[in-house]
Tab-separated table of C-alpha atoms in Angstrom:
chain	number	residue	atom	x	y	z
A	3	UNK	CA	-13.372	12.333	189.287
A	4	UNK	CA	-12.859	14.821	186.499
A	5	UNK	CA	-9.856	16.753	185.253
A	6	UNK	CA	-9.133	20.405	185.971
A	7	UNK	CA	-7.472	23.123	183.969
A	8	UNK	CA	-7.035	26.766	184.881
A	9	UNK	CA	-5.414	29.432	182.724
A	10	UNK	CA	-3.531	31.739	185.070
A	11	UNK	CA	-2.587	34.607	182.811
A	12	UNK	CA	-5.148	37.055	181.607
A	13	UNK	CA	-4.394	37.395	177.919
A	14	UNK	CA	-7.164	39.912	177.410
A	15	UNK	CA	-8.775	37.825	174.704
A	16	UNK	CA	-11.480	36.158	176.755
A	17	UNK	CA	-11.837	38.101	179.963
A	18	UNK	CA	-12.934	41.580	178.981
A	19	UNK	CA	-13.245	44.054	181.820
A	20	UNK	CA	-14.877	47.428	181.128
A	21	UNK	CA	-13.115	50.544	182.355
A	22	UNK	CA	-16.358	52.001	183.679
A	23	UNK	CA	-19.495	50.093	184.704
A	24	UNK	CA	-21.755	53.111	185.090
A	25	UNK	CA	-24.080	53.836	187.974
A	26	UNK	CA	-24.307	51.107	190.576
A	27	UNK	CA	-27.179	50.487	192.927
A	28	UNK	CA	-26.639	46.721	193.008
A	29	UNK	CA	-23.093	45.501	192.491
A	30	UNK	CA	-22.655	42.598	190.078
A	31	UNK	CA	-19.067	41.262	190.076
A	32	UNK	CA	-18.999	40.618	186.345
A	33	UNK	CA	-20.598	37.758	184.441
A	34	UNK	CA	-18.812	34.448	183.982
A	35	UNK	CA	-18.932	33.600	180.283
A	36	UNK	CA	-19.134	30.000	178.943
A	37	UNK	CA	-16.849	28.916	176.104
A	38	UNK	CA	-17.925	26.543	173.282
A	39	UNK	CA	-18.066	22.798	173.919
A	40	UNK	CA	-18.070	20.008	171.332
A	41	UNK	CA	-20.700	17.616	172.655
A	42	UNK	CA	-20.484	15.354	169.596
A	43	UNK	CA	-16.847	14.577	170.277
A	44	UNK	CA	-17.429	13.894	173.977
A	45	UNK	CA	-20.830	12.202	173.876
A	46	UNK	CA	-21.229	11.021	170.287
A	47	UNK	CA	-20.572	7.401	171.219
A	48	UNK	CA	-22.873	7.496	174.238
A	49	UNK	CA	-25.948	9.469	173.184
A	50	UNK	CA	-28.211	9.684	170.173
A	51	UNK	CA	-27.619	12.297	167.535
A	52	UNK	CA	-30.829	14.095	168.541
A	53	UNK	CA	-29.779	14.397	172.182
A	54	UNK	CA	-26.293	15.615	171.286
A	55	UNK	CA	-27.780	18.207	168.952
A	56	UNK	CA	-30.257	19.336	171.620
A	57	UNK	CA	-27.495	19.878	174.173
A	58	UNK	CA	-25.314	21.630	171.570
A	59	UNK	CA	-28.078	23.972	170.392
A	60	UNK	CA	-29.163	24.999	173.889
A	61	UNK	CA	-25.640	25.669	175.125
A	62	UNK	CA	-24.495	27.394	171.922
A	63	UNK	CA	-27.375	29.827	172.288
A	64	UNK	CA	-26.107	30.726	175.764
A	65	UNK	CA	-22.480	30.995	174.603
A	66	UNK	CA	-23.373	33.375	171.788
A	67	UNK	CA	-25.683	35.587	173.866
A	68	UNK	CA	-23.336	35.745	176.845
A	69	UNK	CA	-20.300	36.520	174.682
A	70	UNK	CA	-22.123	39.356	172.948
A	71	UNK	CA	-23.908	40.869	175.935
A	72	UNK	CA	-21.792	39.824	178.929
A	73	UNK	CA	-19.115	42.534	178.655
A	74	UNK	CA	-21.752	45.281	178.370
A	75	UNK	CA	-24.544	43.941	180.564
A	76	UNK	CA	-22.877	45.184	183.760
A	77	UNK	CA	-22.771	48.719	182.435
A	78	UNK	CA	-25.640	51.100	182.939
A	79	UNK	CA	-27.849	51.258	179.886
A	80	UNK	CA	-30.812	53.361	180.852
A	81	UNK	CA	-32.328	53.513	177.402
A	82	UNK	CA	-32.508	49.722	177.073
A	83	UNK	CA	-33.947	49.222	180.557
A	84	UNK	CA	-37.646	48.477	180.549
A	85	UNK	CA	-40.076	48.514	183.428
A	86	UNK	CA	-39.091	44.961	184.348
A	87	UNK	CA	-35.428	45.094	183.328
A	88	UNK	CA	-33.725	44.728	179.978
A	89	UNK	CA	-34.904	42.267	177.340
A	90	UNK	CA	-31.357	40.968	176.953
A	91	UNK	CA	-31.341	39.876	180.577
A	92	UNK	CA	-34.666	38.104	180.191
A	93	UNK	CA	-33.628	36.320	176.992
A	94	UNK	CA	-30.348	35.062	178.412
A	95	UNK	CA	-32.048	34.021	181.634
A	96	UNK	CA	-34.658	32.073	179.655
A	97	UNK	CA	-31.940	30.359	177.644
A	98	UNK	CA	-30.339	29.162	180.903
A	99	UNK	CA	-33.684	27.917	182.201
A	100	UNK	CA	-34.230	25.965	178.975
A	101	UNK	CA	-30.763	24.421	179.152
A	102	UNK	CA	-30.753	23.356	182.815
A	103	UNK	CA	-33.312	20.455	182.649
A	104	UNK	CA	-31.504	18.927	179.677
A	105	UNK	CA	-28.094	19.391	181.309
A	106	UNK	CA	-29.286	17.611	184.465
A	107	UNK	CA	-29.721	14.423	182.422
A	108	UNK	CA	-25.933	14.087	182.436
A	109	UNK	CA	-25.848	13.768	186.240
A	110	UNK	CA	-29.050	11.806	186.853
A	111	UNK	CA	-28.590	8.830	189.171
A	112	UNK	CA	-24.837	9.328	189.277
A	113	UNK	CA	-24.454	8.709	185.542
A	114	UNK	CA	-20.881	8.407	184.298
A	115	UNK	CA	-21.854	10.812	181.517
A	116	UNK	CA	-21.192	13.646	183.958
A	117	UNK	CA	-17.437	13.116	183.512
A	118	UNK	CA	-17.405	12.932	179.707
A	119	UNK	CA	-17.518	16.654	178.837
A	120	UNK	CA	-14.964	19.302	179.736
A	121	UNK	CA	-16.833	22.526	180.465
A	122	UNK	CA	-14.926	25.821	180.224
A	123	UNK	CA	-15.976	29.150	181.742
A	124	UNK	CA	-14.236	32.529	181.810
A	125	UNK	CA	-13.882	33.785	185.394
A	126	UNK	CA	-14.223	37.324	186.715
A	127	UNK	CA	-13.142	37.344	190.380
A	128	UNK	CA	-10.493	34.618	190.187
A	129	UNK	CA	-6.846	35.165	189.321
A	130	UNK	CA	-7.129	32.427	186.671
A	131	UNK	CA	-8.666	33.698	183.460
A	132	UNK	CA	-10.702	30.568	182.868
A	133	UNK	CA	-11.421	27.227	184.498
A	134	UNK	CA	-12.093	23.957	182.652
A	135	UNK	CA	-13.488	20.978	184.586
A	136	UNK	CA	-14.747	17.635	183.272
A	137	UNK	CA	-17.766	17.419	185.539
A	138	UNK	CA	-21.350	18.318	184.678
A	139	UNK	CA	-22.021	19.469	188.258
A	140	UNK	CA	-19.515	22.262	187.618
A	141	UNK	CA	-21.656	23.259	184.657
A	142	UNK	CA	-24.826	23.191	186.784
A	143	UNK	CA	-23.143	25.360	189.416
A	144	UNK	CA	-21.963	27.823	186.756
A	145	UNK	CA	-25.464	28.050	185.279
A	146	UNK	CA	-27.052	28.822	188.669
A	147	UNK	CA	-24.386	31.447	189.380
A	148	UNK	CA	-25.032	33.150	186.045
A	149	UNK	CA	-28.801	33.096	186.643
A	150	UNK	CA	-28.244	34.823	189.970
A	151	UNK	CA	-25.932	37.458	188.458
A	152	UNK	CA	-28.483	38.201	185.734
A	153	UNK	CA	-31.152	38.681	188.424
A	154	UNK	CA	-28.924	41.111	190.329
A	155	UNK	CA	-28.291	42.984	187.059
A	156	UNK	CA	-32.033	43.233	186.524
A	157	UNK	CA	-32.503	44.585	190.053
A	158	UNK	CA	-29.787	47.162	189.404
A	159	UNK	CA	-31.643	48.456	186.354
A	160	UNK	CA	-34.875	48.710	188.317
A	161	UNK	CA	-33.225	50.638	191.155
A	162	UNK	CA	-31.404	53.259	189.114
A	163	UNK	CA	-33.214	56.546	189.823
A	164	UNK	CA	-35.130	57.930	186.874
A	165	UNK	CA	-35.294	61.675	186.286
A	166	UNK	CA	-38.569	63.074	187.560
A	167	UNK	CA	-40.762	65.750	186.034
A	168	UNK	CA	-38.743	68.607	187.544
A	169	UNK	CA	-35.604	67.242	185.904
A	170	UNK	CA	-33.514	67.470	189.050
A	171	UNK	CA	-34.588	64.869	191.593
A	172	UNK	CA	-34.133	61.321	190.252
A	173	UNK	CA	-36.493	58.837	191.865
A	174	UNK	CA	-37.205	55.115	191.992
A	175	UNK	CA	-40.889	54.228	191.737
A	176	UNK	CA	-42.545	52.144	194.435
A	177	UNK	CA	-43.458	49.571	191.807
A	178	UNK	CA	-39.798	49.162	190.847
A	179	UNK	CA	-38.765	48.888	194.492
A	180	UNK	CA	-41.325	46.176	195.199
A	181	UNK	CA	-40.351	44.283	192.061
A	182	UNK	CA	-36.681	44.487	193.000
A	183	UNK	CA	-37.311	42.794	196.372
A	184	UNK	CA	-38.855	39.811	194.569
A	185	UNK	CA	-35.854	39.681	192.253
A	186	UNK	CA	-33.414	39.800	195.182
A	187	UNK	CA	-35.180	36.827	196.767
A	188	UNK	CA	-35.039	34.956	193.470
A	189	UNK	CA	-31.305	35.613	193.099
A	190	UNK	CA	-30.744	34.497	196.691
A	191	UNK	CA	-32.729	31.350	195.932
A	192	UNK	CA	-30.436	30.374	193.043
A	193	UNK	CA	-27.356	30.893	195.199
A	194	UNK	CA	-28.840	29.096	198.193
A	195	UNK	CA	-29.674	26.126	195.960
A	196	UNK	CA	-26.105	26.141	194.648
A	197	UNK	CA	-24.695	25.993	198.177
A	198	UNK	CA	-27.124	23.459	199.643
A	199	UNK	CA	-27.814	21.150	196.702
A	200	UNK	CA	-25.041	21.430	194.103
A	201	UNK	CA	-21.804	21.897	196.044
A	202	UNK	CA	-22.510	18.761	198.159
A	203	UNK	CA	-22.534	16.727	194.919
A	204	UNK	CA	-18.870	17.590	194.380
A	205	UNK	CA	-15.901	15.859	195.958
A	206	UNK	CA	-13.633	17.888	198.274
A	207	UNK	CA	-10.937	17.688	195.602
A	208	UNK	CA	-13.237	19.124	192.952
A	209	UNK	CA	-14.431	21.911	195.244
A	210	UNK	CA	-10.826	22.966	195.845
A	211	UNK	CA	-10.374	23.328	192.096
A	212	UNK	CA	-13.365	25.659	191.675
A	213	UNK	CA	-12.592	29.305	190.864
A	214	UNK	CA	-13.127	31.757	193.693
A	215	UNK	CA	-16.212	33.027	191.813
A	216	UNK	CA	-17.882	29.727	192.754
A	217	UNK	CA	-16.316	29.228	196.189
A	218	UNK	CA	-18.841	28.570	198.933
A	219	UNK	CA	-17.875	31.774	200.736
A	220	UNK	CA	-18.445	33.905	197.648
A	221	UNK	CA	-21.776	32.216	196.888
A	222	UNK	CA	-22.943	32.765	200.465
A	223	UNK	CA	-21.769	36.382	200.423
A	224	UNK	CA	-23.707	37.070	197.230
A	225	UNK	CA	-26.803	35.408	198.693
A	226	UNK	CA	-26.565	37.539	201.831
A	227	UNK	CA	-25.906	40.624	199.709
A	228	UNK	CA	-29.161	40.016	197.837
A	229	UNK	CA	-31.076	39.624	201.105
A	230	UNK	CA	-29.390	42.671	202.632
A	231	UNK	CA	-30.348	44.839	199.682
A	232	UNK	CA	-33.879	43.478	199.829
A	233	UNK	CA	-34.169	44.642	203.449
A	234	UNK	CA	-32.634	47.977	202.454
A	235	UNK	CA	-35.487	48.481	199.988
A	236	UNK	CA	-38.030	47.470	202.637
A	237	UNK	CA	-36.538	50.028	205.043
A	238	UNK	CA	-36.769	52.707	202.376
A	239	UNK	CA	-40.453	51.932	201.862
A	240	UNK	CA	-41.013	51.968	205.635
A	241	UNK	CA	-39.419	55.415	205.829
A	242	UNK	CA	-41.842	56.630	203.163
A	243	UNK	CA	-44.819	55.112	204.978
A	244	UNK	CA	-46.655	57.130	207.608
A	245	UNK	CA	-47.812	53.901	209.274
A	246	UNK	CA	-44.358	52.426	209.932
A	247	UNK	CA	-43.216	52.941	213.532
A	248	UNK	CA	-39.692	53.619	214.760
A	249	UNK	CA	-39.616	50.064	216.111
A	250	UNK	CA	-40.305	48.660	212.633
A	251	UNK	CA	-37.606	50.812	211.075
A	252	UNK	CA	-35.085	49.874	213.768
A	253	UNK	CA	-35.796	46.177	213.318
A	254	UNK	CA	-35.285	46.381	209.539
A	255	UNK	CA	-32.064	48.356	209.987
A	256	UNK	CA	-30.716	45.892	212.556
A	257	UNK	CA	-31.574	42.946	210.300
A	258	UNK	CA	-29.750	44.707	207.477
A	259	UNK	CA	-26.647	44.958	209.671
A	260	UNK	CA	-26.680	41.202	210.271
A	261	UNK	CA	-26.991	40.379	206.564
A	262	UNK	CA	-24.084	42.639	205.613
A	263	UNK	CA	-21.998	41.521	208.583
A	264	UNK	CA	-22.399	37.895	207.531
A	265	UNK	CA	-21.666	38.790	203.914
A	266	UNK	CA	-18.486	40.520	205.025
A	267	UNK	CA	-17.480	37.533	207.172
A	268	UNK	CA	-17.842	35.222	204.168
A	269	UNK	CA	-16.002	37.379	201.657
A	270	UNK	CA	-13.158	39.097	203.479
A	271	UNK	CA	-10.759	36.128	203.561
A	272	UNK	CA	-11.342	35.009	199.977
A	273	UNK	CA	-8.527	35.620	197.462
A	274	UNK	CA	-10.708	37.835	195.278
A	275	UNK	CA	-8.749	39.480	192.488
A	276	UNK	CA	-8.886	40.953	188.984
A	277	UNK	CA	-10.582	44.204	189.940
A	278	UNK	CA	-14.085	42.749	190.162
A	279	UNK	CA	-13.290	40.848	193.350
A	280	UNK	CA	-11.501	43.711	195.078
A	281	UNK	CA	-14.358	46.032	194.198
A	282	UNK	CA	-16.799	43.429	195.529
A	283	UNK	CA	-15.158	43.589	198.983
A	284	UNK	CA	-15.385	47.390	198.962
A	285	UNK	CA	-19.079	47.252	198.082
A	286	UNK	CA	-19.867	44.938	200.993
A	287	UNK	CA	-17.852	47.163	203.345
A	288	UNK	CA	-19.688	50.275	202.142
A	289	UNK	CA	-23.142	48.742	202.576
A	290	UNK	CA	-22.219	47.380	206.004
A	291	UNK	CA	-21.297	50.872	207.214
A	292	UNK	CA	-24.545	52.256	205.789
A	293	UNK	CA	-26.537	49.591	207.608
A	294	UNK	CA	-24.771	50.326	210.906
A	295	UNK	CA	-25.488	54.039	210.511
A	296	UNK	CA	-29.199	53.365	209.971
A	297	UNK	CA	-29.449	50.882	212.841
A	298	UNK	CA	-27.747	53.147	215.385
A	299	UNK	CA	-29.837	56.111	214.245
A	300	UNK	CA	-33.177	54.405	214.868
A	301	UNK	CA	-31.899	52.733	218.010
A	302	UNK	CA	-30.860	56.156	219.294
A	303	UNK	CA	-34.271	57.673	218.571
A	304	UNK	CA	-36.027	54.891	220.485
A	305	UNK	CA	-33.634	55.151	223.423
A	306	UNK	CA	-34.233	58.892	223.557
A	307	UNK	CA	-37.909	58.192	224.241
A	308	UNK	CA	-36.884	56.867	227.674
A	309	UNK	CA	-37.420	59.068	230.704
A	310	UNK	CA	-34.151	58.497	232.519
A	311	UNK	CA	-30.724	60.049	232.359
A	312	UNK	CA	-29.262	56.679	231.458
A	313	UNK	CA	-31.494	56.309	228.385
A	314	UNK	CA	-30.706	59.816	227.203
A	315	UNK	CA	-26.997	59.130	227.533
A	316	UNK	CA	-27.314	55.889	225.584
A	317	UNK	CA	-29.335	57.712	222.931
A	318	UNK	CA	-26.578	60.280	222.483
A	319	UNK	CA	-23.947	57.553	222.184
A	320	UNK	CA	-26.050	55.675	219.624
A	321	UNK	CA	-26.621	58.790	217.530
A	322	UNK	CA	-22.939	59.667	217.671
A	323	UNK	CA	-22.160	56.153	216.447
A	324	UNK	CA	-24.679	56.617	213.644
A	325	UNK	CA	-22.968	59.831	212.604
A	326	UNK	CA	-19.521	58.217	212.613
A	327	UNK	CA	-20.685	55.203	210.619
A	328	UNK	CA	-22.381	57.491	208.136
A	329	UNK	CA	-19.115	59.381	207.620
A	330	UNK	CA	-17.288	56.084	207.169
A	331	UNK	CA	-19.912	54.923	204.681
A	332	UNK	CA	-19.289	58.001	202.536
A	333	UNK	CA	-15.555	57.256	202.519
A	334	UNK	CA	-16.219	53.610	201.670
A	335	UNK	CA	-18.588	54.632	198.880
A	336	UNK	CA	-15.947	56.872	197.362
A	337	UNK	CA	-13.334	54.101	197.602
A	338	UNK	CA	-15.749	51.692	195.908
A	339	UNK	CA	-16.519	54.054	193.035
A	340	UNK	CA	-12.839	54.858	192.513
A	341	UNK	CA	-11.741	51.198	192.412
A	342	UNK	CA	-11.451	49.684	188.924
A	343	UNK	CA	-13.612	49.075	187.057
A	344	UNK	CA	-14.779	52.598	187.825
A	345	UNK	CA	-18.354	53.311	188.822
A	346	UNK	CA	-19.512	56.364	186.929
A	347	UNK	CA	-21.889	58.662	188.758
A	348	UNK	CA	-23.862	61.625	187.550
A	349	UNK	CA	-23.506	64.812	189.541
A	350	UNK	CA	-26.674	66.834	189.674
A	351	UNK	CA	-26.603	69.839	187.333
A	352	UNK	CA	-28.504	71.752	190.041
A	353	UNK	CA	-25.237	72.382	191.918
A	354	UNK	CA	-23.720	74.108	188.904
A	355	UNK	CA	-26.938	76.026	188.317
A	356	UNK	CA	-27.022	77.291	191.912
A	357	UNK	CA	-23.368	78.295	191.816
A	358	UNK	CA	-23.841	80.225	188.605
A	359	UNK	CA	-26.989	81.982	189.759
A	360	UNK	CA	-25.187	83.184	192.915
A	361	UNK	CA	-21.917	84.257	191.370
A	362	UNK	CA	-21.140	86.944	188.820
A	363	UNK	CA	-17.919	85.251	187.732
A	364	UNK	CA	-19.432	82.020	186.447
A	365	UNK	CA	-16.313	80.881	184.638
A	366	UNK	CA	-14.240	80.924	187.826
A	367	UNK	CA	-16.766	79.163	190.035
A	368	UNK	CA	-17.387	76.377	187.502
A	369	UNK	CA	-13.643	75.906	187.025
A	370	UNK	CA	-13.239	75.736	190.801
A	371	UNK	CA	-15.948	73.059	190.992
A	372	UNK	CA	-14.323	70.904	188.362
A	373	UNK	CA	-10.833	71.208	189.849
A	374	UNK	CA	-11.807	70.649	193.477
A	375	UNK	CA	-14.730	68.219	193.129
A	376	UNK	CA	-14.159	66.351	189.884
A	377	UNK	CA	-10.382	66.553	190.172
A	378	UNK	CA	-9.521	68.073	186.823
A	379	UNK	CA	-10.702	70.839	184.554
A	380	UNK	CA	-13.134	69.775	181.862
A	381	UNK	CA	-14.956	72.396	179.854
A	382	UNK	CA	-18.691	71.739	180.198
A	383	UNK	CA	-19.463	74.166	177.359
A	384	UNK	CA	-21.976	76.042	179.449
A	385	UNK	CA	-23.592	79.225	178.300
A	386	UNK	CA	-22.102	81.260	181.092
A	387	UNK	CA	-24.264	84.302	180.448
A	388	UNK	CA	-27.383	82.343	181.334
A	389	UNK	CA	-28.602	81.676	184.860
A	390	UNK	CA	-30.375	78.534	183.593
A	391	UNK	CA	-27.671	76.529	181.853
A	392	UNK	CA	-28.581	73.452	179.832
A	393	UNK	CA	-28.574	70.170	181.717
A	394	UNK	CA	-25.486	68.007	181.392
A	395	UNK	CA	-23.989	64.961	183.066
A	396	UNK	CA	-20.533	64.678	184.550
A	397	UNK	CA	-18.963	61.233	184.443
A	398	UNK	CA	-16.697	60.779	187.449
A	399	UNK	CA	-15.809	58.437	190.260
A	400	UNK	CA	-17.251	60.502	193.075
A	401	UNK	CA	-20.181	59.443	195.187
A	402	UNK	CA	-23.473	59.342	193.251
A	403	UNK	CA	-26.389	61.449	194.454
A	404	UNK	CA	-28.037	59.714	197.397
A	405	UNK	CA	-31.583	58.412	197.102
A	406	UNK	CA	-33.953	56.229	199.084
A	407	UNK	CA	-32.916	55.214	202.593
A	408	UNK	CA	-29.558	56.976	202.663
A	409	UNK	CA	-30.873	60.201	201.128
A	410	UNK	CA	-33.288	60.483	204.039
A	411	UNK	CA	-30.738	59.454	206.665
A	412	UNK	CA	-28.012	61.720	205.245
A	413	UNK	CA	-30.199	64.646	206.178
A	414	UNK	CA	-31.505	63.298	209.482
A	415	UNK	CA	-28.450	61.697	211.116
A	416	UNK	CA	-26.165	64.782	211.325
A	417	UNK	CA	-29.046	67.072	212.304
A	418	UNK	CA	-30.562	64.837	214.977
A	419	UNK	CA	-27.180	63.814	216.375
A	420	UNK	CA	-26.068	67.412	216.787
A	421	UNK	CA	-29.381	68.379	218.384
A	422	UNK	CA	-29.517	65.473	220.856
A	423	UNK	CA	-25.885	65.830	221.865
A	424	UNK	CA	-26.314	69.548	222.557
A	425	UNK	CA	-29.566	69.117	224.537
A	426	UNK	CA	-28.333	66.216	226.655
A	427	UNK	CA	-24.957	67.756	227.409
A	428	UNK	CA	-26.765	70.868	228.547
A	429	UNK	CA	-28.817	68.737	230.917
A	430	UNK	CA	-26.140	66.308	232.133
A	431	UNK	CA	-22.442	66.461	232.812
A	432	UNK	CA	-19.995	65.232	230.200
A	433	UNK	CA	-18.960	62.315	232.422
A	434	UNK	CA	-22.516	61.017	232.607
A	435	UNK	CA	-22.909	60.854	228.822
A	436	UNK	CA	-22.028	57.383	227.581
A	437	UNK	CA	-19.237	57.624	225.021
A	438	UNK	CA	-19.447	53.990	223.983
A	439	UNK	CA	-22.212	53.010	221.590
A	440	UNK	CA	-24.800	50.687	223.145
A	441	UNK	CA	-25.243	47.193	221.758
A	442	UNK	CA	-27.772	46.954	218.944
A	443	UNK	CA	-30.813	44.720	219.491
A	444	UNK	CA	-30.521	41.216	218.030
A	445	UNK	CA	-33.493	40.395	215.811
A	446	UNK	CA	-34.134	37.159	213.937
A	447	UNK	CA	-33.661	37.513	210.188
A	448	UNK	CA	-37.060	37.589	208.502
A	449	UNK	CA	-36.128	37.709	204.814
A	450	UNK	CA	-35.304	34.293	203.362
A	451	UNK	CA	-34.224	33.171	199.872
A	452	UNK	CA	-36.870	31.810	197.528
A	453	UNK	CA	-37.132	28.026	197.682
A	454	UNK	CA	-35.599	27.318	194.295
A	455	UNK	CA	-35.239	23.643	193.412
A	456	UNK	CA	-33.413	22.095	190.500
A	457	UNK	CA	-35.961	21.295	187.781
A	458	UNK	CA	-36.851	17.715	186.804
A	459	UNK	CA	-34.748	16.132	184.099
A	460	UNK	CA	-36.101	16.960	180.635
A	461	UNK	CA	-38.550	14.330	179.229
A	462	UNK	CA	-36.277	13.830	176.219
A	463	UNK	CA	-33.980	11.822	178.501
A	464	UNK	CA	-36.766	9.289	179.053
A	465	UNK	CA	-36.922	8.639	175.330
A	466	UNK	CA	-33.137	8.584	175.191
A	467	UNK	CA	-32.886	5.932	177.893
A	468	UNK	CA	-35.648	3.846	176.306
A	469	UNK	CA	-33.923	3.911	172.938
A	470	UNK	CA	-30.600	2.958	174.499
A	471	UNK	CA	-32.308	0.123	176.374
A	472	UNK	CA	-33.893	-1.196	173.185
A	473	UNK	CA	-30.597	-0.958	171.362
A	474	UNK	CA	-28.940	-2.990	174.119
A	475	UNK	CA	-31.705	-5.585	174.013
A	476	UNK	CA	-31.341	-6.026	170.260
A	477	UNK	CA	-27.569	-6.414	170.496
A	478	UNK	CA	-26.251	-9.999	170.306
A	479	UNK	CA	-25.305	-11.345	173.753
A	480	UNK	CA	-21.702	-11.873	172.791
A	481	UNK	CA	-21.353	-8.207	171.769
A	482	UNK	CA	-22.807	-6.629	174.943
A	483	UNK	CA	-20.344	-4.761	177.144
């Protein structure tokens, strides 16, 4: 049951897509924005005035906050980011948590009230600009999706490197990394609940009418993305730890491959569109290549510990695979950043400083950098006579400076691959070196989504049902429907 309405053309009035979403550590494919609903018109004859007003107030708060902050919340706003994310994210998330228990009263025990209200949301990854469905389970699903996207946005803020004391090497604190893992698991929990507990409440017909933003494949891909990035952070912390063995690092890297592989399997055949969706596919592809590079690198190092010619040959093949996947990951990263909406990165001013300090003709070398690296000449207004120019940021669509896991591996993979290949080919003939990458070990996935459950129906519904029951009891028998 329920009627469906989708607006196909993007008029530009409701769906606002930024041209540049800033630095991206965690990709959020836009935020679906709710549009106003008149509960009094739909439910005025079925619910008390107090209940209608409660529903209206809670949802209006979300509509207003999401409309104001949604178009900007996906952009990088370093100054507004606090230690635990931005206050706007927390406020909107709290508003959704307050609304959900009251909303669930419309679907309790299969109530026919669930079909009374037409809920309208603006899409981001679907070709249709907005989707309107007269079913409260659609509203529940949309709320859980938005809660998950807000959590991913919060994780992105936590994982954006902050400039360190030397002013040149941005870093992410261990506290922020640990907090981000918890947030990834929370986001995965919302999405897992949506797939396992909300989608089954919908008829096959209704599920076919859902926008691609809420399709099962997209929800699963986002859940796996959250888990994959959680493992990525764990691997980064293992790399920094002197106690973590190669076996631990290999296991984490191989688990990361499985998460991103499954995410890619779920998302690749979906009709994702409107920029956000296409960019989403590129992000998953990029992270999958990164994971494969890390897994083959650590697998190669462990194989190289073997004492036989066969193990050394397999090690070389694994390291060569790591090097190739790392090169592919850099290409995929560049394609992701260049796809609209653009991902702005900040090139380190150290490169310019080094070039200037080693070249008498500073004007020429800086112009060469802008033309060949950035792609066009932009005057940075440097004081060319100084060997210590003022710091500045270059907004572009090139790859952002690496940090964490990939910063470490970007230095190790090419160096170790070249070294192992040279040593082993000196020892063994070319024909005895395996040219095909060995199969990666298959480890069980350890990281699981948080066990999020839909909250109990708000107590106000108990009073509502009691009042309705008393009203029915006081009604003359001949007038009862």
